[in-house]
């Protein structure tokens, strides 16, 4: 089965393809000739994920899914949350976002944080949603070079490694997006799609 993942992010497409396995072909936006940045203007993860999947469904009339992820940090009243992508401002880099979080976390003793993902699937014109989350902590010094986004500063509870120190298989065995993806795959398999 072919599914379009409404994202330009290669890391996410690779993660999704690894989780989906051999029976599924996961294509990104670039693969279908869509080079636009899809607006993400909602104030919730579900709202943004819906906005992205709906954009692709309306324009390309194909089965598709999208995800939206937020990093919620307790000591920062759950920021950056839904604003995780552009926390340090428009056109900021992953490193800019990390630097802003690290500066806001300086001196904080409560380091608890949680990654949350919402996936929205449009299948035969119907909408479904799936959620995944993983709890962990914001470490004091960045570690690791794999992955993307906030991976170098997030260490899941009970793990000696940050996401950025893990190989892809290990991150995919526990990540927020992997949990939501697995729920979507279970739904597709249960319904023999
Ligand atoms: P998005 O809107 O789903 O792309 O996620 C918003 C932002 O959260 C991204 O720009 C990344 O900075 C961050 N993010 C999403 N997923 C991950 C992840 O798996 N690890 C680290 N950061 C992530």
Tab-separated table of C-alpha atoms and ligand atoms in Angstrom:
chain	number	residue	atom	x	y	z
A	1	UNK	CA	0.000	0.000	0.000
A	2	UNK	CA	1.170	3.526	-0.817
A	3	UNK	CA	0.714	6.298	1.735
A	4	UNK	CA	1.755	9.922	1.412
A	5	UNK	CA	3.344	11.417	4.524
A	6	UNK	CA	2.598	15.169	4.441
A	7	UNK	CA	6.093	16.284	5.340
A	8	UNK	CA	9.339	17.438	3.722
A	9	UNK	CA	11.361	16.114	6.658
A	10	UNK	CA	13.547	13.209	5.380
A	11	UNK	CA	14.275	12.002	8.938
A	12	UNK	CA	10.563	11.574	9.608
A	13	UNK	CA	9.967	9.774	6.295
A	14	UNK	CA	12.830	7.359	6.997
A	15	UNK	CA	11.543	6.746	10.540
A	16	UNK	CA	8.008	6.129	9.246
A	17	UNK	CA	9.191	3.790	6.465
A	18	UNK	CA	11.221	1.752	8.970
A	19	UNK	CA	8.213	1.404	11.297
A	20	UNK	CA	5.715	0.674	8.502
A	21	UNK	CA	7.813	-2.185	7.097
A	22	UNK	CA	7.921	-3.875	3.723
A	23	UNK	CA	4.175	-3.938	2.941
A	24	UNK	CA	3.971	-0.151	2.808
A	25	UNK	CA	5.546	2.443	0.592
A	26	UNK	CA	5.821	5.790	2.390
A	27	UNK	CA	6.299	8.791	0.103
A	28	UNK	CA	7.023	12.343	1.212
A	29	UNK	CA	5.729	15.584	-0.276
A	30	UNK	CA	8.773	16.049	-2.513
A	31	UNK	CA	8.163	12.569	-3.966
A	32	UNK	CA	4.739	13.682	-5.243
A	33	UNK	CA	5.997	16.999	-6.606
A	34	UNK	CA	4.733	19.159	-3.748
A	35	UNK	CA	7.379	21.709	-2.803
A	36	UNK	CA	5.173	24.105	-0.835
A	37	UNK	CA	5.502	24.686	2.898
A	38	UNK	CA	2.101	23.723	4.296
A	39	UNK	CA	0.804	26.250	6.837
A	40	UNK	CA	0.699	25.177	10.494
A	41	UNK	CA	-1.358	27.877	12.152
A	42	UNK	CA	-3.543	25.917	14.591
A	43	UNK	CA	-3.057	26.145	18.345
A	44	UNK	CA	-3.021	22.398	18.974
A	45	UNK	CA	-1.097	19.370	17.681
A	46	UNK	CA	-4.337	17.834	16.404
A	47	UNK	CA	-5.242	21.096	14.649
A	48	UNK	CA	-1.875	21.346	12.899
A	49	UNK	CA	-1.793	17.663	11.916
A	50	UNK	CA	-5.308	17.986	10.498
A	51	UNK	CA	-4.351	21.142	8.591
A	52	UNK	CA	-1.386	19.401	6.913
A	53	UNK	CA	-3.219	16.164	6.005
A	54	UNK	CA	-6.261	18.096	4.798
A	55	UNK	CA	-4.082	20.270	2.531
A	56	UNK	CA	-2.669	17.183	0.791
A	57	UNK	CA	-6.008	15.387	0.606
A	58	UNK	CA	-7.779	18.417	-0.945
A	59	UNK	CA	-5.001	19.018	-3.469
A	60	UNK	CA	-3.930	15.489	-4.440
A	61	UNK	CA	-7.026	13.401	-3.514
A	62	UNK	CA	-4.892	10.584	-2.129
A	63	UNK	CA	-4.696	8.621	1.126
A	64	UNK	CA	-2.263	10.496	3.316
A	65	UNK	CA	-1.217	11.173	6.863
A	66	UNK	CA	0.599	13.895	8.712
A	67	UNK	CA	2.014	14.330	12.168
A	68	UNK	CA	2.584	17.178	14.516
A	69	UNK	CA	4.896	16.943	17.470
A	70	UNK	CA	5.514	19.109	20.489
A	71	UNK	CA	8.087	19.012	23.263
A	72	UNK	CA	6.414	19.911	26.556
A	73	UNK	CA	8.745	20.948	29.384
A	74	UNK	CA	7.233	21.102	32.880
A	75	UNK	CA	9.443	23.899	34.203
A	76	UNK	CA	8.526	26.040	31.169
A	77	UNK	CA	4.756	25.594	31.635
A	78	UNK	CA	4.766	23.025	28.796
A	79	UNK	CA	6.538	25.270	26.286
A	80	UNK	CA	7.624	24.993	23.494
A	81	UNK	CA	4.681	22.585	22.932
A	82	UNK	CA	2.775	23.288	19.745
A	83	UNK	CA	5.343	26.016	18.931
A	84	UNK	CA	8.305	23.591	18.958
A	85	UNK	CA	9.268	24.085	15.280
A	86	UNK	CA	9.689	27.861	15.428
A	87	UNK	CA	10.361	28.359	19.133
A	88	UNK	CA	13.369	30.643	18.503
A	89	UNK	CA	11.570	32.573	15.738
A	90	UNK	CA	10.674	32.301	12.036
A	91	UNK	CA	13.330	30.499	9.930
A	92	UNK	CA	15.253	29.405	13.042
A	93	UNK	CA	17.436	26.294	12.990
A	94	UNK	CA	17.176	23.212	15.222
A	95	UNK	CA	20.257	24.550	17.027
A	96	UNK	CA	18.585	27.947	17.625
A	97	UNK	CA	15.661	26.153	19.286
A	98	UNK	CA	17.974	24.029	21.431
A	99	UNK	CA	19.936	27.124	22.490
A	100	UNK	CA	16.732	28.906	23.532
A	101	UNK	CA	15.481	25.934	25.566
A	102	UNK	CA	18.887	25.430	27.200
A	103	UNK	CA	19.057	29.064	28.198
A	104	UNK	CA	15.534	28.976	29.667
A	105	UNK	CA	16.369	25.751	31.531
A	106	UNK	CA	19.542	27.116	33.119
A	107	UNK	CA	19.276	26.636	36.902
A	108	UNK	CA	16.014	24.651	36.699
A	109	UNK	CA	15.988	21.564	38.906
A	110	UNK	CA	12.778	20.119	37.461
A	111	UNK	CA	14.002	18.747	34.087
A	112	UNK	CA	10.877	16.676	33.282
A	113	UNK	CA	9.696	16.823	29.675
A	114	UNK	CA	7.502	14.904	27.290
A	115	UNK	CA	7.399	14.505	23.516
A	116	UNK	CA	3.856	14.240	22.136
A	117	UNK	CA	2.840	13.319	18.601
A	118	UNK	CA	-0.568	13.379	16.951
A	119	UNK	CA	-0.974	11.645	13.590
A	120	UNK	CA	-3.970	12.396	11.377
A	121	UNK	CA	-4.787	9.890	8.633
A	122	UNK	CA	-7.104	10.573	5.706
A	123	UNK	CA	-8.179	7.215	4.327
A	124	UNK	CA	-10.848	6.893	1.611
A	125	UNK	CA	-11.950	10.404	2.576
A	126	UNK	CA	-12.406	9.605	6.290
A	127	UNK	CA	-10.297	11.115	9.050
A	128	UNK	CA	-8.669	9.153	11.910
A	129	UNK	CA	-6.197	10.250	14.586
A	130	UNK	CA	-3.559	8.469	16.698
A	131	UNK	CA	-1.420	9.718	19.611
A	132	UNK	CA	1.946	8.798	21.061
A	133	UNK	CA	4.037	10.207	23.878
A	134	UNK	CA	7.261	9.536	25.730
A	135	UNK	CA	8.373	11.042	29.017
A	136	UNK	CA	11.952	11.938	29.816
A	137	UNK	CA	14.172	14.813	30.832
A	138	UNK	CA	16.088	17.742	29.395
A	139	UNK	CA	19.738	17.055	30.085
A	140	UNK	CA	22.258	19.733	31.109
A	141	UNK	CA	24.635	19.353	28.148
A	142	UNK	CA	23.749	18.352	24.565
A	143	UNK	CA	24.773	14.820	23.631
A	144	UNK	CA	24.784	12.916	20.339
A	145	UNK	CA	24.588	13.795	16.667
A	146	UNK	CA	21.886	11.495	15.257
A	147	UNK	CA	18.256	12.360	14.645
A	148	UNK	CA	17.028	15.938	14.473
A	149	UNK	CA	15.262	18.702	16.362
A	150	UNK	CA	15.576	18.502	20.126
A	151	UNK	CA	17.049	14.962	20.067
A	152	UNK	CA	20.452	15.976	21.567
A	153	UNK	CA	18.844	17.384	24.744
A	154	UNK	CA	16.079	14.810	25.378
A	155	UNK	CA	16.797	11.618	27.301
A	156	UNK	CA	13.855	9.249	27.805
A	157	UNK	CA	13.300	8.007	31.380
A	158	UNK	CA	15.153	4.725	32.053
A	159	UNK	CA	17.519	5.322	29.117
A	160	UNK	CA	21.239	6.104	29.482
A	161	UNK	CA	21.180	7.726	26.020
A	162	UNK	CA	19.617	10.825	24.494
A	163	UNK	CA	17.591	10.328	21.299
A	164	UNK	CA	20.577	11.777	19.406
A	165	UNK	CA	22.891	9.096	20.835
A	166	UNK	CA	20.610	6.256	19.734
A	167	UNK	CA	20.632	4.470	16.417
A	168	UNK	CA	17.431	4.654	14.392
A	169	UNK	CA	16.198	1.208	15.493
A	170	UNK	CA	16.522	2.076	19.181
A	171	UNK	CA	14.775	5.470	18.813
A	172	UNK	CA	12.004	3.809	16.789
A	173	UNK	CA	11.457	1.233	19.523
A	174	UNK	CA	10.248	3.909	21.952
A	175	UNK	CA	9.698	7.334	20.364
A	176	UNK	CA	6.487	9.393	20.525
A	177	UNK	CA	6.125	9.243	16.721
A	178	UNK	CA	6.847	5.489	16.633
A	179	UNK	CA	4.090	4.864	19.206
A	180	UNK	CA	1.571	6.922	17.194
A	181	UNK	CA	2.757	5.335	13.920
A	182	UNK	CA	2.428	1.841	15.382
A	183	UNK	CA	-1.166	2.620	16.420
A	184	UNK	CA	-1.896	3.731	12.847
A	185	UNK	CA	-0.268	0.592	11.395
A	186	UNK	CA	-2.253	-1.635	13.796
A	187	UNK	CA	-5.435	0.140	12.675
A	188	UNK	CA	-4.588	-0.379	8.988
A	189	UNK	CA	-3.717	-4.047	9.527
A	190	UNK	CA	-6.781	-4.736	11.719
A	191	UNK	CA	-8.993	-3.303	9.020
A	192	UNK	CA	-7.013	-5.239	6.368
A	193	UNK	CA	-6.202	-2.106	4.403
B	1	LIG	P1	6.670	18.928	13.604
B	1	LIG	O1	5.781	20.112	13.467
B	1	LIG	O2	5.943	17.665	13.809
B	1	LIG	O3	7.678	18.860	12.506
B	1	LIG	O4	7.500	19.077	14.938
B	1	LIG	C1	7.793	20.348	15.469
B	1	LIG	C2	9.218	20.408	15.920
B	1	LIG	O5	9.391	19.486	16.998
B	1	LIG	C3	10.263	20.033	14.893
B	1	LIG	O6	10.651	21.144	14.131
B	1	LIG	C4	11.411	19.548	15.754
B	1	LIG	O7	12.153	20.632	16.216
B	1	LIG	C5	10.678	18.929	16.921
B	1	LIG	N1	10.567	17.480	16.775
B	1	LIG	C6	9.586	16.765	16.154
B	1	LIG	N2	9.842	15.455	16.225
B	1	LIG	C7	11.016	15.341	16.891
B	1	LIG	C8	11.824	14.214	17.266
B	1	LIG	O8	11.537	13.041	17.009
B	1	LIG	N3	12.947	14.519	17.944
B	1	LIG	C9	13.323	15.780	18.257
B	1	LIG	N4	12.630	16.850	17.908
B	1	LIG	C10	11.472	16.623	17.233
